[in-house]
Amino acid sequence: MAQRHLDPTEPTATATTAPPGAAAAAAAAAPGRAAPADTEALAGYLRAQATEFLRALRLHRETGTSTHGPQGTGTAKAPPPAGPVDAARLLRRAARRLSGTLHTFQPLLDADWAEAMRPELAWLSGTLALEHAYASRLERLLEALHRLSGSSAFPARQPGRAATVAVTVPAPQQSPPDRGSLTVGAAKAGALLDRQLTLARTRAHSTALQALGSSRFHAVADKVALLASEVPLRRTTAPTAGLRPLAAAAEGRLTDAVAALPLVTAGNPYNAQALIHGLSPDPAPHPQDAQWHQVRLLLRLHRYALEVLRGEDPADPDGDAEGPVASQDIRLLAAGEALNRHRDASEAAAAAAQAARTPRIAPATAYALGVLHADQRHEVEAARYAFQHSWRKEPIRLP
């Protein structure tokens, strides 16, 4: 990425020579304008996230991508080193927060700028998340096969193709007799999943490399560099357009979405309807999952809004789930973790069902994939139960 990005420390053409405090005084005197404290808090949060984005971009440049294989070839000659992986995680983390904040607090920002910036940030974070998602999905499915069959007869993983987090699942001392048929097809099912998901991961890796070298990404990075020094706030806003009313509106959307969930069904230990669709030949996404995925996104927007209100920047160790912070609501943390598990299990179940539709596979392989699909759908139901159990609790604040 040889193209030069704007330095947030350089003066821009839109800079003014107004004396310090003049902008705040004018904002306080102007009718229909948000309170200076609100705009300053929002601007400070956006500048901080923009700075994190640029820091991650610099880290990505320093670590380099030459060991990943040529761009556009669809193959990777070596495993991604830790540096670029961490840089991509930090990039998508900052892009998620910027995009979510622009969505929630758009009435306080320049409308044209926010409308143009938000989808670009969403595109970037989604593109960078695919490779990690495929790797985690493969590891989850192989571990589930190992647990269900009690067999270690899985294809040997090539160096660098292990998951981000290695988890050892010990085999049981004695396999029950009814595991015999599953053990026969487990190895071939694991090999089939390994081929399909590794190919998808490789393609996602090449797509991410191409995205980071594209003119579209350079345009996004330039805009983020400008954002690190100057936040384009709206000159006039509605009287109700403040940080707290807008954050409350985001919480209201989340509450309404949760109220529409079938929490009564989620409270049952077994939901047979959740298995019927996934085992059918219809490759469409599971109809029961869309509402839960939407709640997960709304919960994330709500948590980002709370970060803006409190001036917080929580740790994000795994690149997806939010880390704990001192003043965060325990209920939101538990609910977010449950919804993340729900997303992972539902996508893993879909991958198992897709592999089972592969033409001309052995009956034992199809059987193992069917058992694996049912196991992951049960994980989905367990995550839904955990969510409704945590959500209905009274909010508890950490000291």
CSV table of C-alpha atoms in Angstrom, one decimal:
chain,number,residue,atom,x,y,z
A,1,MET,CA,0.0,0.0,0.0
A,2,ALA,CA,2.3,2.7,-1.3
A,3,GLN,CA,-0.4,5.3,-1.5
A,4,ARG,CA,0.1,8.1,1.0
A,5,HIS,CA,-2.6,8.7,3.5
A,6,LEU,CA,-3.4,12.0,5.1
A,7,ASP,CA,-1.7,12.8,8.4
A,8,PRO,CA,-4.1,13.8,11.0
A,9,THR,CA,-1.5,16.2,12.4
A,10,GLU,CA,-1.3,18.2,9.1
A,11,PRO,CA,-3.4,21.3,8.8
A,12,THR,CA,-6.4,20.9,6.4
A,13,ALA,CA,-8.0,23.4,4.0
A,14,THR,CA,-11.0,23.6,6.2
A,15,ALA,CA,-9.1,24.7,9.3
A,16,THR,CA,-10.1,28.1,10.8
A,17,THR,CA,-8.2,30.6,12.8
A,18,ALA,CA,-11.0,31.1,15.4
A,19,PRO,CA,-9.7,31.7,18.9
A,20,PRO,CA,-9.9,28.9,21.4
A,21,GLY,CA,-13.4,28.5,22.9
A,22,ALA,CA,-15.1,30.5,20.1
A,23,ALA,CA,-16.6,27.4,18.6
A,24,ALA,CA,-18.0,26.2,21.9
A,25,ALA,CA,-19.4,29.6,22.7
A,26,ALA,CA,-21.1,29.8,19.3
A,27,ALA,CA,-22.5,26.3,19.7
A,28,ALA,CA,-24.0,27.2,23.1
A,29,ALA,CA,-25.6,30.3,21.7
A,30,ALA,CA,-26.9,28.8,18.4
A,31,PRO,CA,-30.5,27.6,18.7
A,32,GLY,CA,-31.3,24.0,17.7
A,33,ARG,CA,-27.7,22.9,18.2
A,34,ALA,CA,-26.7,20.0,20.5
A,35,ALA,CA,-25.0,20.8,23.7
A,36,PRO,CA,-21.2,21.4,23.5
A,37,ALA,CA,-20.6,18.6,26.0
A,38,ASP,CA,-22.5,16.1,23.8
A,39,THR,CA,-20.7,17.0,20.6
A,40,GLU,CA,-17.3,17.1,22.3
A,41,ALA,CA,-17.9,13.6,23.8
A,42,LEU,CA,-19.0,12.2,20.4
A,43,ALA,CA,-16.1,13.9,18.6
A,44,GLY,CA,-13.6,12.6,21.2
A,45,TYR,CA,-14.8,9.1,20.8
A,46,LEU,CA,-14.7,9.2,17.0
A,47,ARG,CA,-11.2,10.7,17.0
A,48,ALA,CA,-10.0,8.0,19.4
A,49,GLN,CA,-11.4,5.2,17.2
A,50,ALA,CA,-10.0,6.8,14.1
A,51,THR,CA,-6.6,7.0,15.8
A,52,GLU,CA,-6.9,3.3,16.7
A,53,PHE,CA,-7.7,2.6,13.0
A,54,LEU,CA,-4.6,4.4,11.8
A,55,ARG,CA,-2.4,2.7,14.4
A,56,ALA,CA,-3.6,-0.7,13.2
A,57,LEU,CA,-3.0,0.3,9.6
A,58,ARG,CA,0.6,1.3,10.5
A,59,LEU,CA,1.0,-2.0,12.3
A,60,HIS,CA,-0.2,-3.8,9.2
A,61,ARG,CA,2.3,-1.9,7.0
A,62,GLU,CA,5.2,-2.7,9.4
A,63,THR,CA,4.5,-6.4,9.5
A,64,GLY,CA,3.9,-6.7,5.8
A,65,THR,CA,2.0,-9.2,3.7
A,66,SER,CA,4.7,-10.7,1.5
A,67,THR,CA,4.5,-14.1,3.1
A,68,HIS,CA,0.8,-14.5,2.3
A,69,GLY,CA,1.2,-15.3,-1.3
A,70,PRO,CA,0.6,-13.1,-4.4
A,71,GLN,CA,-2.6,-11.1,-4.5
A,72,GLY,CA,-5.4,-12.3,-6.7
A,73,THR,CA,-4.1,-15.9,-7.1
A,74,GLY,CA,-6.6,-17.4,-4.7
A,75,THR,CA,-3.8,-19.4,-2.9
A,76,ALA,CA,-1.7,-18.7,0.1
A,77,LYS,CA,1.8,-20.1,0.2
A,78,ALA,CA,2.4,-19.6,3.9
A,79,PRO,CA,0.3,-19.1,7.1
A,80,PRO,CA,-0.5,-15.5,8.0
A,81,PRO,CA,2.0,-14.3,10.6
A,82,ALA,CA,0.7,-13.0,13.9
A,83,GLY,CA,1.4,-9.4,13.1
A,84,PRO,CA,-1.0,-9.0,10.2
A,85,VAL,CA,-3.6,-11.1,11.9
A,86,ASP,CA,-3.5,-8.8,14.9
A,87,ALA,CA,-3.5,-5.7,12.7
A,88,ALA,CA,-6.6,-7.0,10.7
A,89,ARG,CA,-8.4,-7.7,14.0
A,90,LEU,CA,-7.7,-4.2,15.3
A,91,LEU,CA,-8.7,-2.6,11.9
A,92,ARG,CA,-12.1,-4.3,11.9
A,93,ARG,CA,-12.6,-3.6,15.6
A,94,ALA,CA,-12.1,0.2,15.0
A,95,ALA,CA,-14.1,0.1,11.8
A,96,ARG,CA,-17.0,-1.6,13.6
A,97,ARG,CA,-17.1,1.0,16.3
A,98,LEU,CA,-16.9,3.9,13.9
A,99,SER,CA,-19.6,2.5,11.7
A,100,GLY,CA,-21.9,1.7,14.7
A,101,THR,CA,-21.4,5.2,16.2
A,102,LEU,CA,-22.1,6.9,12.9
A,103,HIS,CA,-25.3,4.9,12.7
A,104,THR,CA,-26.6,5.7,16.2
A,105,PHE,CA,-25.5,9.3,16.4
A,106,GLN,CA,-26.0,10.4,12.8
A,107,PRO,CA,-28.3,13.3,13.7
A,108,LEU,CA,-25.3,15.0,15.3
A,109,LEU,CA,-23.1,14.5,12.3
A,110,ASP,CA,-23.0,15.8,8.8
A,111,ALA,CA,-25.6,13.7,7.0
A,112,ASP,CA,-23.9,13.3,3.6
A,113,TRP,CA,-20.6,12.5,5.2
A,114,ALA,CA,-22.1,9.9,7.6
A,115,GLU,CA,-24.2,8.3,4.9
A,116,ALA,CA,-21.2,7.9,2.6
A,117,MET,CA,-18.8,6.7,5.3
A,118,ARG,CA,-20.8,4.2,7.2
A,119,PRO,CA,-21.3,1.5,4.5
A,120,GLU,CA,-17.6,1.7,3.5
A,121,LEU,CA,-16.6,1.0,7.1
A,122,ALA,CA,-19.1,-1.9,7.3
A,123,TRP,CA,-17.7,-3.3,4.0
A,124,LEU,CA,-14.2,-3.2,5.4
A,125,SER,CA,-15.0,-4.8,8.7
A,126,GLY,CA,-17.1,-7.5,7.1
A,127,THR,CA,-14.3,-8.3,4.5
A,128,LEU,CA,-11.6,-8.6,7.2
A,129,ALA,CA,-13.8,-10.8,9.4
A,130,LEU,CA,-14.4,-13.6,6.9
A,131,GLU,CA,-11.0,-15.4,7.1
A,132,HIS,CA,-11.1,-15.6,10.9
A,133,ALA,CA,-14.8,-16.8,10.8
A,134,TYR,CA,-13.9,-19.6,8.4
A,135,ALA,CA,-10.9,-20.7,10.5
A,136,SER,CA,-12.9,-20.7,13.8
A,137,ARG,CA,-15.8,-22.5,12.1
A,138,LEU,CA,-13.6,-25.3,10.9
A,139,GLU,CA,-12.0,-25.7,14.3
A,140,ARG,CA,-15.4,-25.8,16.0
A,141,LEU,CA,-16.7,-28.5,13.7
A,142,LEU,CA,-13.6,-30.7,14.0
A,143,GLU,CA,-13.7,-30.5,17.8
A,144,ALA,CA,-17.4,-31.3,17.8
A,145,LEU,CA,-16.7,-34.4,15.6
A,146,HIS,CA,-14.0,-35.4,17.9
A,147,ARG,CA,-16.2,-35.1,20.9
A,148,LEU,CA,-19.2,-36.9,19.3
A,149,SER,CA,-17.3,-39.8,17.9
A,150,GLY,CA,-14.6,-40.2,20.5
A,151,SER,CA,-12.1,-40.8,17.6
A,152,SER,CA,-8.9,-38.9,16.8
A,153,ALA,CA,-8.9,-40.2,13.2
A,154,PHE,CA,-9.0,-36.8,11.6
A,155,PRO,CA,-7.0,-35.4,8.7
A,156,ALA,CA,-3.6,-34.1,9.7
A,157,ARG,CA,-3.6,-30.3,9.6
A,158,GLN,CA,-1.0,-28.7,7.6
A,159,PRO,CA,1.3,-26.2,9.4
A,160,GLY,CA,-0.4,-22.9,9.8
A,161,ARG,CA,-3.9,-24.2,9.2
A,162,ALA,CA,-4.6,-24.6,12.9
A,163,ALA,CA,-7.2,-22.4,14.4
A,164,THR,CA,-6.4,-19.1,16.1
A,165,VAL,CA,-7.0,-20.7,19.5
A,166,ALA,CA,-6.0,-24.3,20.0
A,167,VAL,CA,-8.3,-26.3,22.3
A,168,THR,CA,-7.5,-29.9,23.2
A,169,VAL,CA,-10.6,-32.0,23.7
A,170,PRO,CA,-9.6,-35.4,25.3
A,171,ALA,CA,-11.2,-38.5,23.9
A,172,PRO,CA,-13.4,-40.5,26.3
A,173,GLN,CA,-11.8,-43.6,27.7
A,174,GLN,CA,-14.4,-45.9,26.2
A,175,SER,CA,-16.7,-45.1,23.3
A,176,PRO,CA,-20.3,-46.2,23.7
A,177,PRO,CA,-21.4,-48.9,21.3
A,178,ASP,CA,-23.8,-46.5,19.4
A,179,ARG,CA,-20.8,-44.4,18.3
A,180,GLY,CA,-19.6,-47.1,15.9
A,181,SER,CA,-21.4,-45.8,12.8
A,182,LEU,CA,-20.5,-42.2,13.6
A,183,THR,CA,-16.8,-43.1,14.1
A,184,VAL,CA,-16.7,-44.7,10.6
A,185,GLY,CA,-17.8,-41.5,8.8
A,186,ALA,CA,-16.3,-39.0,11.2
A,187,ALA,CA,-12.8,-39.0,9.6
A,188,LYS,CA,-14.2,-38.5,6.0
A,189,ALA,CA,-16.7,-35.9,7.3
A,190,GLY,CA,-13.8,-34.0,8.9
A,191,ALA,CA,-11.7,-34.3,5.7
A,192,LEU,CA,-14.6,-32.9,3.6
A,193,LEU,CA,-15.2,-30.0,6.0
A,194,ASP,CA,-11.4,-29.3,6.0
A,195,ARG,CA,-11.3,-29.1,2.2
A,196,GLN,CA,-14.4,-26.9,1.9
A,197,LEU,CA,-13.7,-24.5,4.7
A,198,THR,CA,-10.0,-24.2,4.1
A,199,LEU,CA,-10.8,-23.3,0.5
A,200,ALA,CA,-13.3,-20.7,1.7
A,201,ARG,CA,-10.7,-19.3,4.1
A,202,THR,CA,-8.1,-19.1,1.4
A,203,ARG,CA,-10.4,-17.2,-0.8
A,204,ALA,CA,-11.4,-14.9,2.0
A,205,HIS,CA,-7.7,-14.2,2.7
A,206,SER,CA,-7.1,-13.3,-0.9
A,207,THR,CA,-10.2,-11.1,-0.9
A,208,ALA,CA,-8.9,-9.3,2.2
A,209,LEU,CA,-5.5,-8.7,0.6
A,210,GLN,CA,-7.1,-7.3,-2.5
A,211,ALA,CA,-9.4,-5.1,-0.4
A,212,LEU,CA,-6.5,-3.7,1.6
A,213,GLY,CA,-4.7,-2.8,-1.6
A,214,SER,CA,-7.6,-1.3,-3.4
A,215,SER,CA,-8.4,2.3,-4.1
A,216,ARG,CA,-11.6,1.9,-2.2
A,217,PHE,CA,-9.7,1.1,1.0
A,218,HIS,CA,-7.3,4.0,0.4
A,219,ALA,CA,-10.3,6.3,0.2
A,220,VAL,CA,-11.7,5.0,3.5
A,221,ALA,CA,-8.3,5.3,5.2
A,222,ASP,CA,-7.9,8.9,4.0
A,223,LYS,CA,-11.3,9.8,5.3
A,224,VAL,CA,-10.5,8.2,8.7
A,225,ALA,CA,-7.3,10.1,8.8
A,226,LEU,CA,-9.2,13.3,8.4
A,227,LEU,CA,-11.7,12.2,11.1
A,228,ALA,CA,-8.8,11.8,13.5
A,229,SER,CA,-8.3,15.5,13.4
A,230,GLU,CA,-11.7,17.0,12.5
A,231,VAL,CA,-15.1,15.5,13.1
A,232,PRO,CA,-17.8,16.9,10.6
A,233,LEU,CA,-20.6,17.8,13.0
A,234,ARG,CA,-24.0,19.0,11.9
A,235,ARG,CA,-24.5,22.7,12.2
A,236,THR,CA,-28.2,22.5,13.3
A,237,THR,CA,-29.9,19.6,15.0
A,238,ALA,CA,-33.3,18.8,16.4
A,239,PRO,CA,-33.9,19.7,20.0
A,240,THR,CA,-34.1,16.0,20.9
A,241,ALA,CA,-30.8,15.2,19.1
A,242,GLY,CA,-28.4,14.7,22.0
A,243,LEU,CA,-26.2,11.8,23.1
A,244,ARG,CA,-28.6,10.5,25.7
A,245,PRO,CA,-31.8,10.7,23.6
A,246,LEU,CA,-30.1,9.0,20.7
A,247,ALA,CA,-28.5,6.3,23.0
A,248,ALA,CA,-32.0,5.7,24.5
A,249,ALA,CA,-33.4,5.3,21.1
A,250,ALA,CA,-30.8,2.6,20.3
A,251,GLU,CA,-31.7,0.9,23.6
A,252,GLY,CA,-35.4,1.1,22.7
A,253,ARG,CA,-34.8,-0.6,19.3
A,254,LEU,CA,-32.9,-3.4,21.1
A,255,THR,CA,-35.7,-3.8,23.7
A,256,ASP,CA,-38.3,-4.0,20.9
A,257,ALA,CA,-36.3,-6.6,19.0
A,258,VAL,CA,-35.8,-8.7,22.1
A,259,ALA,CA,-39.6,-8.5,22.9
A,260,ALA,CA,-40.3,-10.0,19.4
A,261,LEU,CA,-38.0,-13.0,20.1
A,262,PRO,CA,-39.7,-16.4,20.8
A,263,LEU,CA,-38.2,-16.5,24.3
A,264,VAL,CA,-40.8,-19.0,25.4
A,265,THR,CA,-39.5,-21.5,22.8
A,266,ALA,CA,-35.9,-20.6,23.8
A,267,GLY,CA,-36.8,-21.6,27.4
A,268,ASN,CA,-37.5,-25.2,26.3
A,269,PRO,CA,-34.7,-27.8,26.4
A,270,TYR,CA,-35.5,-29.1,23.0
A,271,ASN,CA,-36.9,-27.3,19.9
A,272,ALA,CA,-37.6,-29.9,17.2
A,273,GLN,CA,-38.7,-27.3,14.7
A,274,ALA,CA,-35.1,-25.9,14.7
A,275,LEU,CA,-33.9,-29.2,13.2
A,276,ILE,CA,-36.5,-29.7,10.5
A,277,HIS,CA,-35.4,-26.9,8.2
A,278,GLY,CA,-31.6,-27.5,8.5
A,279,LEU,CA,-32.0,-31.1,7.5
A,280,SER,CA,-34.1,-30.3,4.5
A,281,PRO,CA,-32.6,-29.8,1.0
A,282,ASP,CA,-33.4,-26.1,1.1
A,283,PRO,CA,-30.0,-24.3,1.3
A,284,ALA,CA,-31.5,-21.0,2.5
A,285,PRO,CA,-30.5,-19.7,5.9
A,286,HIS,CA,-32.4,-21.0,8.9
A,287,PRO,CA,-35.6,-18.9,9.3
A,288,GLN,CA,-35.4,-18.9,13.1
A,289,ASP,CA,-31.9,-17.4,13.2
A,290,ALA,CA,-32.5,-14.0,11.5
A,291,GLN,CA,-34.2,-12.4,14.5
A,292,TRP,CA,-31.5,-13.5,16.8
A,293,HIS,CA,-28.7,-12.2,14.5
A,294,GLN,CA,-30.5,-8.8,14.4
A,295,VAL,CA,-30.7,-8.7,18.2
A,296,ARG,CA,-27.0,-9.3,18.3
A,297,LEU,CA,-26.3,-6.4,16.0
A,298,LEU,CA,-28.6,-4.1,18.0
A,299,LEU,CA,-27.0,-5.2,21.2
A,300,ARG,CA,-23.6,-4.2,19.8
A,301,LEU,CA,-24.9,-0.8,18.8
A,302,HIS,CA,-26.3,-0.3,22.3
A,303,ARG,CA,-23.0,-1.1,23.9
A,304,TYR,CA,-21.1,1.2,21.6
A,305,ALA,CA,-23.6,4.0,22.5
A,306,LEU,CA,-22.8,3.3,26.1
A,307,GLU,CA,-19.1,3.6,25.4
A,308,VAL,CA,-19.7,7.0,23.9
A,309,LEU,CA,-21.8,8.1,26.9
A,310,ARG,CA,-19.2,6.9,29.5
A,311,GLY,CA,-16.1,7.7,27.5
A,312,GLU,CA,-15.0,4.1,27.7
A,313,ASP,CA,-13.0,1.9,25.3
A,314,PRO,CA,-13.3,-1.7,26.4
A,315,ALA,CA,-10.7,-4.4,25.7
A,316,ASP,CA,-11.5,-6.7,22.7
A,317,PRO,CA,-9.2,-9.6,23.1
A,318,ASP,CA,-10.7,-12.0,20.6
A,319,GLY,CA,-11.6,-9.4,17.9
A,320,ASP,CA,-15.3,-10.0,18.1
A,321,ALA,CA,-16.8,-10.4,21.6
A,322,GLU,CA,-16.4,-7.4,23.8
A,323,GLY,CA,-14.2,-7.6,26.8
A,324,PRO,CA,-15.3,-6.7,30.3
A,325,VAL,CA,-15.0,-3.2,31.7
A,326,ALA,CA,-15.4,-2.0,35.2
A,327,SER,CA,-18.7,-0.1,34.8
A,328,GLN,CA,-20.2,-2.3,32.1
A,329,ASP,CA,-23.5,-4.1,32.7
A,330,ILE,CA,-23.0,-7.7,33.6
A,331,ARG,CA,-26.3,-8.6,31.9
A,332,LEU,CA,-25.2,-7.1,28.6
A,333,LEU,CA,-21.9,-8.9,28.8
A,334,ALA,CA,-23.6,-12.3,29.4
A,335,ALA,CA,-26.2,-11.6,26.7
A,336,GLY,CA,-23.6,-10.6,24.2
A,337,GLU,CA,-21.5,-13.7,24.8
A,338,ALA,CA,-24.6,-15.9,24.4
A,339,LEU,CA,-25.5,-14.3,21.1
A,340,ASN,CA,-21.9,-14.7,19.9
A,341,ARG,CA,-22.1,-18.4,20.7
A,342,HIS,CA,-25.5,-18.5,18.9
A,343,ARG,CA,-24.0,-17.0,15.8
A,344,ASP,CA,-21.0,-19.3,15.8
A,345,ALA,CA,-23.2,-22.4,16.3
A,346,SER,CA,-25.8,-21.5,13.7
A,347,GLU,CA,-23.1,-20.8,11.1
A,348,ALA,CA,-21.3,-24.1,11.9
A,349,ALA,CA,-24.6,-26.0,11.6
A,350,ALA,CA,-25.2,-24.4,8.2
A,351,ALA,CA,-21.7,-25.4,7.1
A,352,ALA,CA,-22.3,-29.0,8.2
A,353,ALA,CA,-25.6,-29.1,6.3
A,354,GLN,CA,-23.9,-27.7,3.2
A,355,ALA,CA,-21.2,-30.3,3.3
A,356,ALA,CA,-23.9,-33.0,3.7
A,357,ARG,CA,-25.4,-31.9,0.4
A,358,THR,CA,-22.1,-32.7,-1.5
A,359,PRO,CA,-22.9,-35.2,-4.3
A,360,ARG,CA,-21.8,-38.8,-4.1
A,361,ILE,CA,-20.6,-38.9,-0.5
A,362,ALA,CA,-20.7,-42.1,1.5
A,363,PRO,CA,-23.7,-42.8,3.7
A,364,ALA,CA,-21.5,-43.0,6.8
A,365,THR,CA,-20.1,-39.5,5.9
A,366,ALA,CA,-23.6,-38.1,5.4
A,367,TYR,CA,-24.7,-39.6,8.7
A,368,ALA,CA,-21.8,-38.1,10.6
A,369,LEU,CA,-22.5,-34.7,9.1
A,370,GLY,CA,-26.2,-35.0,10.1
A,371,VAL,CA,-25.3,-35.8,13.7
A,372,LEU,CA,-22.9,-32.9,13.6
A,373,HIS,CA,-25.6,-30.6,12.3
A,374,ALA,CA,-28.0,-31.7,15.0
A,375,ASP,CA,-25.3,-31.1,17.7
A,376,GLN,CA,-24.7,-27.6,16.5
A,377,ARG,CA,-28.4,-26.8,16.4
A,378,HIS,CA,-28.6,-28.0,20.0
A,379,GLU,CA,-25.8,-25.6,20.7
A,380,VAL,CA,-27.9,-22.8,19.1
A,381,GLU,CA,-30.8,-23.7,21.4
A,382,ALA,CA,-28.5,-23.7,24.4
A,383,ALA,CA,-27.2,-20.2,23.5
A,384,ARG,CA,-30.8,-19.0,23.1
A,385,TYR,CA,-31.6,-20.3,26.5
A,386,ALA,CA,-28.5,-18.7,28.0
A,387,PHE,CA,-29.5,-15.4,26.4
A,388,GLN,CA,-33.1,-15.3,27.7
A,389,HIS,CA,-31.9,-16.4,31.1
A,390,SER,CA,-29.4,-13.6,31.4
A,391,TRP,CA,-31.6,-11.0,29.7
A,392,ARG,CA,-34.4,-11.4,32.2
A,393,LYS,CA,-32.2,-10.8,35.2
A,394,GLU,CA,-32.0,-7.4,36.8
A,395,PRO,CA,-29.1,-5.3,35.7
A,396,ILE,CA,-26.1,-5.7,38.0
A,397,ARG,CA,-23.2,-3.2,37.9
A,398,LEU,CA,-19.7,-4.1,38.6
A,399,PRO,CA,-18.1,-2.0,41.4
